PDB file of C-alpha atoms in Angstrom:
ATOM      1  CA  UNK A  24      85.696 110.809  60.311  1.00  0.00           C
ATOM      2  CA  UNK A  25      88.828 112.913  61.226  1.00  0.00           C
ATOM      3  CA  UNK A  26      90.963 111.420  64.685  1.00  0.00           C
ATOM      4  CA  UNK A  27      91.992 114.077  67.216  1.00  0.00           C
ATOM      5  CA  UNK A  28      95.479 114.126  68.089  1.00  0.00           C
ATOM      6  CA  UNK A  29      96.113 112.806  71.755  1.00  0.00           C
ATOM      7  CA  UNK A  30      99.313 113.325  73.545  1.00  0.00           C
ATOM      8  CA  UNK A  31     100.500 110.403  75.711  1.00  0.00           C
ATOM      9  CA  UNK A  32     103.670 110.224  78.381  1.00  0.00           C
ATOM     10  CA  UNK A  33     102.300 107.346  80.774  1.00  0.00           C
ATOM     11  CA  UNK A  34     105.689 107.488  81.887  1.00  0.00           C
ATOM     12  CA  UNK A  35     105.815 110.849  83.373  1.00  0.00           C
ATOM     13  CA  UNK A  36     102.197 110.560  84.577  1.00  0.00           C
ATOM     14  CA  UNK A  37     103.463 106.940  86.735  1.00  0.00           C
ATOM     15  CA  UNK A  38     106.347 109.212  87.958  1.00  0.00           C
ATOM     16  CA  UNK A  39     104.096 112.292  89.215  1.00  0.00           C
ATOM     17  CA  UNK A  40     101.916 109.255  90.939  1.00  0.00           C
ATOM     18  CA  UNK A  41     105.038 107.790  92.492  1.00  0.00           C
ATOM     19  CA  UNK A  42     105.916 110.938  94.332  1.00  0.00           C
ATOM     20  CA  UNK A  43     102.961 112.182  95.003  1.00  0.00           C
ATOM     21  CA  UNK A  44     102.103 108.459  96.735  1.00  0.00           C
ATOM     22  CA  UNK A  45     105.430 108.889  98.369  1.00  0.00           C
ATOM     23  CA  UNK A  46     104.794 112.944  99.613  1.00  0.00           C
ATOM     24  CA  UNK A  47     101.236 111.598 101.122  1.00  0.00           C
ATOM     25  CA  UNK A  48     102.853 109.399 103.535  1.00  0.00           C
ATOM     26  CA  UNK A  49     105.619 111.900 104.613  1.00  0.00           C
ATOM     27  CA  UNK A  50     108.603 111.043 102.554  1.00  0.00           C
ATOM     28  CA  UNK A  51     110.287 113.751 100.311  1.00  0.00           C
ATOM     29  CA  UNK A  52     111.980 113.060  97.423  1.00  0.00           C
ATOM     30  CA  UNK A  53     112.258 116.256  95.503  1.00  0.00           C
ATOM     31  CA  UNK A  54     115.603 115.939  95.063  1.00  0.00           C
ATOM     32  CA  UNK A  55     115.704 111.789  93.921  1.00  0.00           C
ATOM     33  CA  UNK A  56     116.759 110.570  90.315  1.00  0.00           C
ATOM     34  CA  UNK A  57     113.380 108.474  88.555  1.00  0.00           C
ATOM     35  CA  UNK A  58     114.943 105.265  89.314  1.00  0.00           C
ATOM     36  CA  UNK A  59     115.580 106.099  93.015  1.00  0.00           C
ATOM     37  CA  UNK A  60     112.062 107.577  93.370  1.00  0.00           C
ATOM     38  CA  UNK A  61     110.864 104.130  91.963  1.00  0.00           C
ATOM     39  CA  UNK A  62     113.110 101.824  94.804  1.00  0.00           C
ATOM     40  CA  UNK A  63     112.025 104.379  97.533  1.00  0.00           C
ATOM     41  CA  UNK A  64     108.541 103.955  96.268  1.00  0.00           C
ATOM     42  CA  UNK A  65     108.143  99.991  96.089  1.00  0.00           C
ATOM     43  CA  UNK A  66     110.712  99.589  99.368  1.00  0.00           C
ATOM     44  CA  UNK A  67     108.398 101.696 101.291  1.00  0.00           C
ATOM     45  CA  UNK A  68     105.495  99.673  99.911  1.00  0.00           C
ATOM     46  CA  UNK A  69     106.841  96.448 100.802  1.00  0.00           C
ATOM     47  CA  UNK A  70     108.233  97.498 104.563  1.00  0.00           C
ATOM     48  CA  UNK A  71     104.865  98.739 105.146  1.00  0.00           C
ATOM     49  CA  UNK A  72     102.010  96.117 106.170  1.00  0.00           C
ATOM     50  CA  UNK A  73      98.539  96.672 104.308  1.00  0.00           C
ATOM     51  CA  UNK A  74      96.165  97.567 106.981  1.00  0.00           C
ATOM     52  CA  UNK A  75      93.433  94.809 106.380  1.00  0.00           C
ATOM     53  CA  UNK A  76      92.101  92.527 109.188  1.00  0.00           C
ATOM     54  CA  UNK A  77      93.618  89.664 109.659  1.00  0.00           C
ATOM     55  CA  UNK A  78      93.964  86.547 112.105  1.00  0.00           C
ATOM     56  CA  UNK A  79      96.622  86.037 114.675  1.00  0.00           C
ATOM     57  CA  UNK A  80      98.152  82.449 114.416  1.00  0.00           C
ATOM     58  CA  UNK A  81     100.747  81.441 117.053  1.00  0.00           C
ATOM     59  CA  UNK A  82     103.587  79.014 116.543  1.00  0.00           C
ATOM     60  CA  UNK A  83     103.753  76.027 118.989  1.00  0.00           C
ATOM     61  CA  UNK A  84     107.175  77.208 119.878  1.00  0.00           C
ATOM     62  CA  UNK A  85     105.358  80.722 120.619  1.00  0.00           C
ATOM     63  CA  UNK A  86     106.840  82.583 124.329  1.00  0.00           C
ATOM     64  CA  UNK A  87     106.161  85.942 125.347  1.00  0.00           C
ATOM     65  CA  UNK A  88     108.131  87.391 128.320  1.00  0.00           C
ATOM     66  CA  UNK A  89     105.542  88.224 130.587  1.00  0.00           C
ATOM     67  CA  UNK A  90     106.194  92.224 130.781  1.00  0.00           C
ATOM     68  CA  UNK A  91     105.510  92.629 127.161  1.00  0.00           C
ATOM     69  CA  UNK A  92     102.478  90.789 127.175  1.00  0.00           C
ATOM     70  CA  UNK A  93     100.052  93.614 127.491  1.00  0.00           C
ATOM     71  CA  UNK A  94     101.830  94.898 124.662  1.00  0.00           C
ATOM     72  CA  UNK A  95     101.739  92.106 122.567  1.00  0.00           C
ATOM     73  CA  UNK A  96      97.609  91.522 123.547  1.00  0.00           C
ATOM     74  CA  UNK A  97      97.291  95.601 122.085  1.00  0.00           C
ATOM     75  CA  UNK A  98      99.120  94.711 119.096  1.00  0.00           C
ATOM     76  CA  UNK A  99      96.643  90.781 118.267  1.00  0.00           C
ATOM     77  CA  UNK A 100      94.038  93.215 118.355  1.00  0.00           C
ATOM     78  CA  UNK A 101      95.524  96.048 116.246  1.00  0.00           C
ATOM     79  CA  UNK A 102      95.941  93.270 113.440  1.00  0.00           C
ATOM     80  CA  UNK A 103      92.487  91.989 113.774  1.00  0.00           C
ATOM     81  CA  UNK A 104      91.266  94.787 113.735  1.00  0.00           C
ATOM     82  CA  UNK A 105      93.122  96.004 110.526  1.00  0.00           C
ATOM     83  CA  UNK A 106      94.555  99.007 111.847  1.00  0.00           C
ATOM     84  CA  UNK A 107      98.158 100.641 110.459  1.00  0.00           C
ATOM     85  CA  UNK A 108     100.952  99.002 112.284  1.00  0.00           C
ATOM     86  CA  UNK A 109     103.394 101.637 111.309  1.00  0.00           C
ATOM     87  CA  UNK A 110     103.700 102.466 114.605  1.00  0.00           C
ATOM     88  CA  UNK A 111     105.164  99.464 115.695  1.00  0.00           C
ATOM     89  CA  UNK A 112     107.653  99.073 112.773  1.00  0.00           C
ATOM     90  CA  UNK A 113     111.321 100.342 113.330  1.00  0.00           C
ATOM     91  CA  UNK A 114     111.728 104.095 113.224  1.00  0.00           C
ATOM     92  CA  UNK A 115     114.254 103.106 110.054  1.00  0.00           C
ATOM     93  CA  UNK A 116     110.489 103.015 108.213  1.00  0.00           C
ATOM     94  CA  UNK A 117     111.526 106.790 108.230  1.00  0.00           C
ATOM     95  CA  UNK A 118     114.494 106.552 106.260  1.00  0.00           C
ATOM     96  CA  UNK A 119     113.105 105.761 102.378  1.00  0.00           C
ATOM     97  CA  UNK A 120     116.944 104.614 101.378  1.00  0.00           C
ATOM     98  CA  UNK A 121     116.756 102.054 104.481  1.00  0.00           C
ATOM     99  CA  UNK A 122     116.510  97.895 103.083  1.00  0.00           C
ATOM    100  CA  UNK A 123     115.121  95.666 105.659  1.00  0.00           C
ATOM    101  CA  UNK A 124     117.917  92.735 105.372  1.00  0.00           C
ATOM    102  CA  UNK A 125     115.551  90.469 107.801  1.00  0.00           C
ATOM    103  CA  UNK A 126     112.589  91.249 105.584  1.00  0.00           C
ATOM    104  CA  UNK A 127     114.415  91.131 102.416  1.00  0.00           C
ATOM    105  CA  UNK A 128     116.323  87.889 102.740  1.00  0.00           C
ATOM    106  CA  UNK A 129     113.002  85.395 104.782  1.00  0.00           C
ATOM    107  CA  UNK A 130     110.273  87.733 104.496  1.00  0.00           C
ATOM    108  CA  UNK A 131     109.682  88.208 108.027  1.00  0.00           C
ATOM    109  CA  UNK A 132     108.759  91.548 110.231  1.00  0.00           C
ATOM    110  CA  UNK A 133     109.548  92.474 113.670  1.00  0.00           C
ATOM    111  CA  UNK A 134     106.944  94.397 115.689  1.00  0.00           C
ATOM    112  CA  UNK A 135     108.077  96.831 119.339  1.00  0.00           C
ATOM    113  CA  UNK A 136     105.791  95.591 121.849  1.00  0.00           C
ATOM    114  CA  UNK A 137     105.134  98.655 124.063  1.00  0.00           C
ATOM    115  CA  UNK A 138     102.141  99.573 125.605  1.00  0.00           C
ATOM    116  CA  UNK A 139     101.759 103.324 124.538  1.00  0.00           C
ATOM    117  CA  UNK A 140     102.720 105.474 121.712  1.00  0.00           C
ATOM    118  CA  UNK A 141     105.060 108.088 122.509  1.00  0.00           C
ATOM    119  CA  UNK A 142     105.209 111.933 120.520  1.00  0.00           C
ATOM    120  CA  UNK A 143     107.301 110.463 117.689  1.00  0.00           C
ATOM    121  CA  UNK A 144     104.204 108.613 116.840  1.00  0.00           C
ATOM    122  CA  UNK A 145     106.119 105.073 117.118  1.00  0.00           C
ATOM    123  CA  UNK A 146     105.382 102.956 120.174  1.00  0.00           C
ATOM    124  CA  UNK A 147     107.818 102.852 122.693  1.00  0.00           C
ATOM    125  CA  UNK A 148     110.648 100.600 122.397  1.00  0.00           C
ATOM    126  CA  UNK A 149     111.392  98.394 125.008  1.00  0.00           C
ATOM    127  CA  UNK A 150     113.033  95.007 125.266  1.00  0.00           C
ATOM    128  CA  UNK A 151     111.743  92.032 123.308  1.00  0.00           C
ATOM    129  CA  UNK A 152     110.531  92.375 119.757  1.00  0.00           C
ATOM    130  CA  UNK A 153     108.027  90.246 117.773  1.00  0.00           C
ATOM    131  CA  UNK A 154     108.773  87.941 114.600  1.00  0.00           C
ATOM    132  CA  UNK A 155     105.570  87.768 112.440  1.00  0.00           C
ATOM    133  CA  UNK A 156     105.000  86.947 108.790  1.00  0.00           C
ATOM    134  CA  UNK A 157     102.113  88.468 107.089  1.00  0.00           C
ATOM    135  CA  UNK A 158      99.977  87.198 104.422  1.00  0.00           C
ATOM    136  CA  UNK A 159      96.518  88.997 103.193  1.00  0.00           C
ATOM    137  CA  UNK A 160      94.364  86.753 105.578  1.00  0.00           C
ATOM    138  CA  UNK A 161      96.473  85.904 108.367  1.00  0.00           C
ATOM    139  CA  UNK A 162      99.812  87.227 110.812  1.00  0.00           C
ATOM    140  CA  UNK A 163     102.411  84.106 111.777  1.00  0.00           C
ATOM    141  CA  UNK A 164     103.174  85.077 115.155  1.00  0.00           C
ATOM    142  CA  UNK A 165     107.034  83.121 115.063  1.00  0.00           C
ATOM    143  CA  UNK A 166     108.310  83.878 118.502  1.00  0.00           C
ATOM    144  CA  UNK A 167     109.317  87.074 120.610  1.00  0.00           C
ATOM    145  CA  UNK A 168     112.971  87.495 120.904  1.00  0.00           C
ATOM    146  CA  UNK A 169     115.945  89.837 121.681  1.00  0.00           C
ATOM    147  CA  UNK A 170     116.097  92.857 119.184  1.00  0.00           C
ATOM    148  CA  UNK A 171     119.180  91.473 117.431  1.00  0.00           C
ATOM    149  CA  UNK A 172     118.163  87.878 116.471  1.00  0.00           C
ATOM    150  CA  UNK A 173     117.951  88.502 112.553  1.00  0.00           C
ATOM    151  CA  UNK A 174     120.138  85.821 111.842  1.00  0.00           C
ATOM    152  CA  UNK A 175     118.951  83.325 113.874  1.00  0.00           C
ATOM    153  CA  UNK A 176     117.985  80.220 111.236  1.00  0.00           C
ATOM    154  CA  UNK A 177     115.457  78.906 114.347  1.00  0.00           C
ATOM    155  CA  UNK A 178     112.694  81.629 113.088  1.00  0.00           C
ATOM    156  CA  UNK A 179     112.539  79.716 109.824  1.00  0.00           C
ATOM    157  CA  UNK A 180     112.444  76.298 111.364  1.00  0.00           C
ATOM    158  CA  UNK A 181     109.763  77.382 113.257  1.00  0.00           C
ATOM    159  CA  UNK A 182     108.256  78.800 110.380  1.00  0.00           C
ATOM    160  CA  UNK A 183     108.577  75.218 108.303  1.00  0.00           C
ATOM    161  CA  UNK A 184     107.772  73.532 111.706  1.00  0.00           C
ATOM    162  CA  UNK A 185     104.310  75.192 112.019  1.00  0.00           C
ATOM    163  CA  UNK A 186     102.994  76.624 108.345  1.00  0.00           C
ATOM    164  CA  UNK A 187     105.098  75.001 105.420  1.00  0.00           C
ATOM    165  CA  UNK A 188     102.898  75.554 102.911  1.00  0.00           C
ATOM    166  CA  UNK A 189     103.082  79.255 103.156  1.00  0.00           C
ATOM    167  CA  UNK A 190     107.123  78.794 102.594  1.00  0.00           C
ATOM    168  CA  UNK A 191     106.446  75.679  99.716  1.00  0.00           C
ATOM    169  CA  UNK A 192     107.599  77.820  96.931  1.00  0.00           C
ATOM    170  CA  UNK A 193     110.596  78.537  97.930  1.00  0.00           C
ATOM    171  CA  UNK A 194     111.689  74.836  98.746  1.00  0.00           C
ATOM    172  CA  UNK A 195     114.543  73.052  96.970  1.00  0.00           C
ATOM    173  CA  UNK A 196     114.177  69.754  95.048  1.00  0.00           C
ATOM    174  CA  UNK A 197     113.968  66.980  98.015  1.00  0.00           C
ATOM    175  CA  UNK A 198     117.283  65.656  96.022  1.00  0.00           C
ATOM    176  CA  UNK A 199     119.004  68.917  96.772  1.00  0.00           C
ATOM    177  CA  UNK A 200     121.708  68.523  99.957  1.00  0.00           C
ATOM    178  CA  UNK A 201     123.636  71.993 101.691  1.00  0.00           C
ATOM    179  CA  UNK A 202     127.414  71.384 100.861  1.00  0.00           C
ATOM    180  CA  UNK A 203     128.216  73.512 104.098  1.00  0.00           C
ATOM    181  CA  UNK A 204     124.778  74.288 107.157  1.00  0.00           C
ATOM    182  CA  UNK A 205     126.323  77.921 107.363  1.00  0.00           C
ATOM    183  CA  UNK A 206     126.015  79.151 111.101  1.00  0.00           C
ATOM    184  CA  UNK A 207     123.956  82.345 112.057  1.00  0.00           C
ATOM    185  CA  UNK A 208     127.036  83.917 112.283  1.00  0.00           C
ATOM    186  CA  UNK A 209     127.540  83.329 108.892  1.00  0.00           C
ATOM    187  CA  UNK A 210     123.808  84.513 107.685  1.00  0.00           C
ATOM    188  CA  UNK A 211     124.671  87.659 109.112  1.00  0.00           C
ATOM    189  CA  UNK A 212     127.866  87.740 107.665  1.00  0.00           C
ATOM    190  CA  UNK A 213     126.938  86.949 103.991  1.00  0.00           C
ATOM    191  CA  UNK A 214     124.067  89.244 104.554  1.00  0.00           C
ATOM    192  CA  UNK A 215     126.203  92.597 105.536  1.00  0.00           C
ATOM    193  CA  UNK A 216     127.779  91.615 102.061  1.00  0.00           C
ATOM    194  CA  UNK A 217     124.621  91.745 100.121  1.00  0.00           C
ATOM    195  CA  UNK A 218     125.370  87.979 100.068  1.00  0.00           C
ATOM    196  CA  UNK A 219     121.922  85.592  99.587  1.00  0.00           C
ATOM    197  CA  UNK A 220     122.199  82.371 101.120  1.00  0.00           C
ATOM    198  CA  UNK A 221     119.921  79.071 101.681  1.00  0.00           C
ATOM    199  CA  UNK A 222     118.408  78.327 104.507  1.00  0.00           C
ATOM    200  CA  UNK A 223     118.743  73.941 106.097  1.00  0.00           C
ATOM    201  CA  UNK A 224     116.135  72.971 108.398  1.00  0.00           C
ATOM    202  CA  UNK A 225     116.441  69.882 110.511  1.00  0.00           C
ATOM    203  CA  UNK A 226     114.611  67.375 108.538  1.00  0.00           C
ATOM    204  CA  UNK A 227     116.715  67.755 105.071  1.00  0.00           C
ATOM    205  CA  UNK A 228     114.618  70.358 103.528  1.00  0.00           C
ATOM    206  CA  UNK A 229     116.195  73.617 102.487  1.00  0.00           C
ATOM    207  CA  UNK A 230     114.600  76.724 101.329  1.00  0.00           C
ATOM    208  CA  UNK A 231     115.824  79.105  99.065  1.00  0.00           C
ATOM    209  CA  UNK A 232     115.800  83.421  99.220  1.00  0.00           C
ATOM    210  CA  UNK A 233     112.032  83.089 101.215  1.00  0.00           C
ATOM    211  CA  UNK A 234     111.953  87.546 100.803  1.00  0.00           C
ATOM    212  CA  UNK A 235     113.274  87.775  97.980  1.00  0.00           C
ATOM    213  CA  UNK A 236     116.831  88.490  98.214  1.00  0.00           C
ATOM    214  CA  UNK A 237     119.153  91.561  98.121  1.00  0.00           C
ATOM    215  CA  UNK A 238     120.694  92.689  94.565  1.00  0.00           C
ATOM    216  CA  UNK A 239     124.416  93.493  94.969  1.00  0.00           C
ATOM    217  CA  UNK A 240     123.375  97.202  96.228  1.00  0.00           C
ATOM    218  CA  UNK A 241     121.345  96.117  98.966  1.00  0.00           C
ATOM    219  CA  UNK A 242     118.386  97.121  97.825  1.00  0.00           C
ATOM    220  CA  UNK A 243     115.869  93.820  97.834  1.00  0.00           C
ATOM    221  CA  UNK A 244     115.669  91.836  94.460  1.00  0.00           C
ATOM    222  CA  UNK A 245     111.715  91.723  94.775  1.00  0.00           C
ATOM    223  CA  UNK A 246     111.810  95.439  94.801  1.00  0.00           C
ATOM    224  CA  UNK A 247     114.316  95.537  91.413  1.00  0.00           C
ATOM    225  CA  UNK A 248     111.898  93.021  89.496  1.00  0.00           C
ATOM    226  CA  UNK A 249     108.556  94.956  90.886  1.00  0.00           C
ATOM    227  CA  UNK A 250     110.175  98.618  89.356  1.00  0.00           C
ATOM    228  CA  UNK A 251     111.223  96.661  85.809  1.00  0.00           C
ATOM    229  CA  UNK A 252     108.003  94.813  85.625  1.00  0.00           C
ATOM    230  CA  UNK A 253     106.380  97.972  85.822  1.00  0.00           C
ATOM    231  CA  UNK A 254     107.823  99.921  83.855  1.00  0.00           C
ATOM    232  CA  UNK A 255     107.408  97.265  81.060  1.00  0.00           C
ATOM    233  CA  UNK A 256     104.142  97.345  81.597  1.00  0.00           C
ATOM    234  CA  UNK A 257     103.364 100.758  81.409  1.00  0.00           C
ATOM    235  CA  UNK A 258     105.195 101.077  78.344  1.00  0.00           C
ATOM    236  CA  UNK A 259     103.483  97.977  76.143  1.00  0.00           C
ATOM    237  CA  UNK A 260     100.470 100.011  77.797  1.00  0.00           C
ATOM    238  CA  UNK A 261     101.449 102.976  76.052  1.00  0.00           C
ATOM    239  CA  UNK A 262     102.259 101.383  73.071  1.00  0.00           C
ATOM    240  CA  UNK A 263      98.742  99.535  73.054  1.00  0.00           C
ATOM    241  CA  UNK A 264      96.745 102.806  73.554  1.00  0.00           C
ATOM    242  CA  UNK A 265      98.796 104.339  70.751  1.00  0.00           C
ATOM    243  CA  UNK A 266      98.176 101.557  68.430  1.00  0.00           C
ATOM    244  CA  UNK A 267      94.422 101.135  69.235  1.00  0.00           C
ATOM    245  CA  UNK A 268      94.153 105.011  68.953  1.00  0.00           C
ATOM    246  CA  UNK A 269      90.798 104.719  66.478  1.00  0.00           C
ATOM    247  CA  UNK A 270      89.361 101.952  68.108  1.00  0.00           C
ATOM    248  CA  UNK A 271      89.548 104.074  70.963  1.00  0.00           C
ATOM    249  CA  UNK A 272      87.834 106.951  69.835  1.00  0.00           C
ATOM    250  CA  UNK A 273      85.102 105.379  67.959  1.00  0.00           C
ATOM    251  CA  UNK A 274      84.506 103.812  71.222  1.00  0.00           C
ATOM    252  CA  UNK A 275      84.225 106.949  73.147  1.00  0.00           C
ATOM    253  CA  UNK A 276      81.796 108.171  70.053  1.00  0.00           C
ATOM    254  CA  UNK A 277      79.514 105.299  70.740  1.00  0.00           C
ATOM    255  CA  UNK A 278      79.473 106.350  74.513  1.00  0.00           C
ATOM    256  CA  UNK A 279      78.296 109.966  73.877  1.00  0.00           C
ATOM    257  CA  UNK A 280      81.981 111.646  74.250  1.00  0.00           C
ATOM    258  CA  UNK A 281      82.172 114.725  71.775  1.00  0.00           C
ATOM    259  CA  UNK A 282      86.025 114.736  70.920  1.00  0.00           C
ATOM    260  CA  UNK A 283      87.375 118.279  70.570  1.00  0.00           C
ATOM    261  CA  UNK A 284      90.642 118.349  68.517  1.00  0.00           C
ATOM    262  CA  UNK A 285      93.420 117.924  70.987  1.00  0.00           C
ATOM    263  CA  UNK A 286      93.400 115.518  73.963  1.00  0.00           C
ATOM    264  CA  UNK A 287      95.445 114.542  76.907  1.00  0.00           C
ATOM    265  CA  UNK A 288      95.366 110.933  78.219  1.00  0.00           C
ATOM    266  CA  UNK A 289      96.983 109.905  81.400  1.00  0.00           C
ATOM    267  CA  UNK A 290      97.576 106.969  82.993  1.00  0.00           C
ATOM    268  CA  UNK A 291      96.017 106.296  86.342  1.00  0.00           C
ATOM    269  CA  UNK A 292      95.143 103.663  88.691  1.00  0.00           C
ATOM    270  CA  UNK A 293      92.448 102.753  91.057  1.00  0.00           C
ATOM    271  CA  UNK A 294      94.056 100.480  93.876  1.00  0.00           C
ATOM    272  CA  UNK A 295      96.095  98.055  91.187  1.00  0.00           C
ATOM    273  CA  UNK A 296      94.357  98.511  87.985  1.00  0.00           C
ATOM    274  CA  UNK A 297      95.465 100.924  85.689  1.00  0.00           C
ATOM    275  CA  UNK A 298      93.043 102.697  83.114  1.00  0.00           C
ATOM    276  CA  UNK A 299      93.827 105.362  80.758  1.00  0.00           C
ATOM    277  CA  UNK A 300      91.878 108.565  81.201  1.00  0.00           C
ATOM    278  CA  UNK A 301      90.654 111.383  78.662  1.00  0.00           C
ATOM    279  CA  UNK A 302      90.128 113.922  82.103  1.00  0.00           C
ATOM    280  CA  UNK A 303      88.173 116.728  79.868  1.00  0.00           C
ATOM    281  CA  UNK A 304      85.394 114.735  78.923  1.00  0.00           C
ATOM    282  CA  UNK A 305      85.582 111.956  81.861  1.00  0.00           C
ATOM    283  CA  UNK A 306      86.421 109.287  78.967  1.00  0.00           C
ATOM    284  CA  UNK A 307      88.363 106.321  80.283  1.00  0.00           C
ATOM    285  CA  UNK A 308      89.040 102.576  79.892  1.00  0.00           C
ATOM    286  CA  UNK A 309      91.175 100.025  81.688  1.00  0.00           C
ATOM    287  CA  UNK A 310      94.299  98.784  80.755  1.00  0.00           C
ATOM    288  CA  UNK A 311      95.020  96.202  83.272  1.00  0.00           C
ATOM    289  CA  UNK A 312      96.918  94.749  86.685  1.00  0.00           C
ATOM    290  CA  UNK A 313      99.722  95.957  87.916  1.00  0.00           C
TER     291      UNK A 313
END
């Protein structure tokens, strides 16, 4: 049996995905290098909160001033419902170059709290913001404070106060001891300098980079490993395709395909598992998790 020749570039095809993901959701990036196209892409993705259902958990240290708490009751219900909470991010969600230092260094979110949605499509901001982490089942409602408390260490004691085991990982060795308990003055300072610090809490324990951390540009080290992972992947991917080429096709043969002589296979994905597609005759197989 003769092979058909198949041209491959899952490369290009992850790229044309990437900005086409990107162009859906309003951001441009015509004029961006591959590698900034990739940041934008998984920044965006991370500032972003998955619109899935999920339950509202309140610390014990919990307050809400009482004139944003018919904003914060619209909000419980837009998370248990699942709806998109873009709306209630900061309008910097616009801006695809922006990094989230709060969300970058501990992982946490802060929600506006008005009570209507004006014509830029954001809710309106006024006073008091929320702190929330996410995770896929739940929202960790830390505390409402003033708009400019991203420093403030309290938000992770109440965090290790209230839900330590969704922080465990990023613990220190109960042997390990802080040399200097850096103010919040400090946090911010170290963070303007792209600076990643641990966090003390009052009982001993001290937690490492809880988002991630920020890579000496700024942009969020989860984001960095998330665009090299991926791009290793797609290229063993690649590779494996290439290598398994026969295989392949005497697969397809098996399944009815009729192979003409030259072929195109893409990558694609369906939520986050990739397959490899042969579009003219609907022929495709998976290739794994991102």
């Amino acid at each position: 049996m003769s092979y058909p020749a198949f041209h491959l570039d899952f490369y290009s095809d992850w790229m044309a995905l990437l900005k086409n993901d990107l162009a859906n959701i309003g951001y441009s990036v015509a004029d961006l290098s591959d590698e900034k196209v990739q940041i934008a892409y998984f920044n965006v993705k991370k500032r972003l909160i998955e619109p899935i259902k999920r339950n509202v958990i309140k610390s014990k240290e919990f307050t809400c001033p009482p004139e944003r708490y018919a904003g914060l009751q619209r909000l419980e219900q837009e998370i248990n419902n699942g709806n998109n909470l873009k709306p209630y991010l900061s309008k910097f969600i616009l801006d695809i170059h922006y990094n989230d230092n709060l969300l970058n260094h501990w992982g946490i979110y802060h929600l506006h709290l008005g009570e209507y949605i004006e014509e830029s499509g954001f809710i309106k901001r006024e006073g008091p913001v929320l702190y929330v982490r996410f995770d896929k089942f739940n929202a960790y409602f830390i505390d409402v404070r003033g708009h400019n408390s991203w420093s403030e260490q309290s938000l992770i004691q109440i965090v290790h106060d209230n839900w330590p085991q969704t922080i465990a990982e990023f613990r220190y060795p109960a042997s390990a001891r802080l040399v200097y308990q850096a103010t919040d003055s400090d946090v911010s300072k170290l963070r303007k300098a792209n600076i990643n610090s641990p966090v003390g809490v009052n009982d001993g324990t001290i937690y490492g980079i809880i988002g991630g951390g920020a890579a000496l540009n700024g942009v969020g080290v989860e984001i960095v490993d998330l665009m090299l992972n991926t791009k290793a992947k797609i290229k063993k991917w690649q590779e494996s395709v290439e290598t398994n080429i026969v295989s392949i096709v005497n697969d397809g043969v098996l399944k009815g395909v009729k192979f003409s002589d030259i072929h195109e296979i893409k990558l694609d994905f369906d939520n986050s598992v990739a397959y490899a597609v042969e579009k003219n005759h609907l022929f495709y197989f998976e290739l794994g998790m991102l």
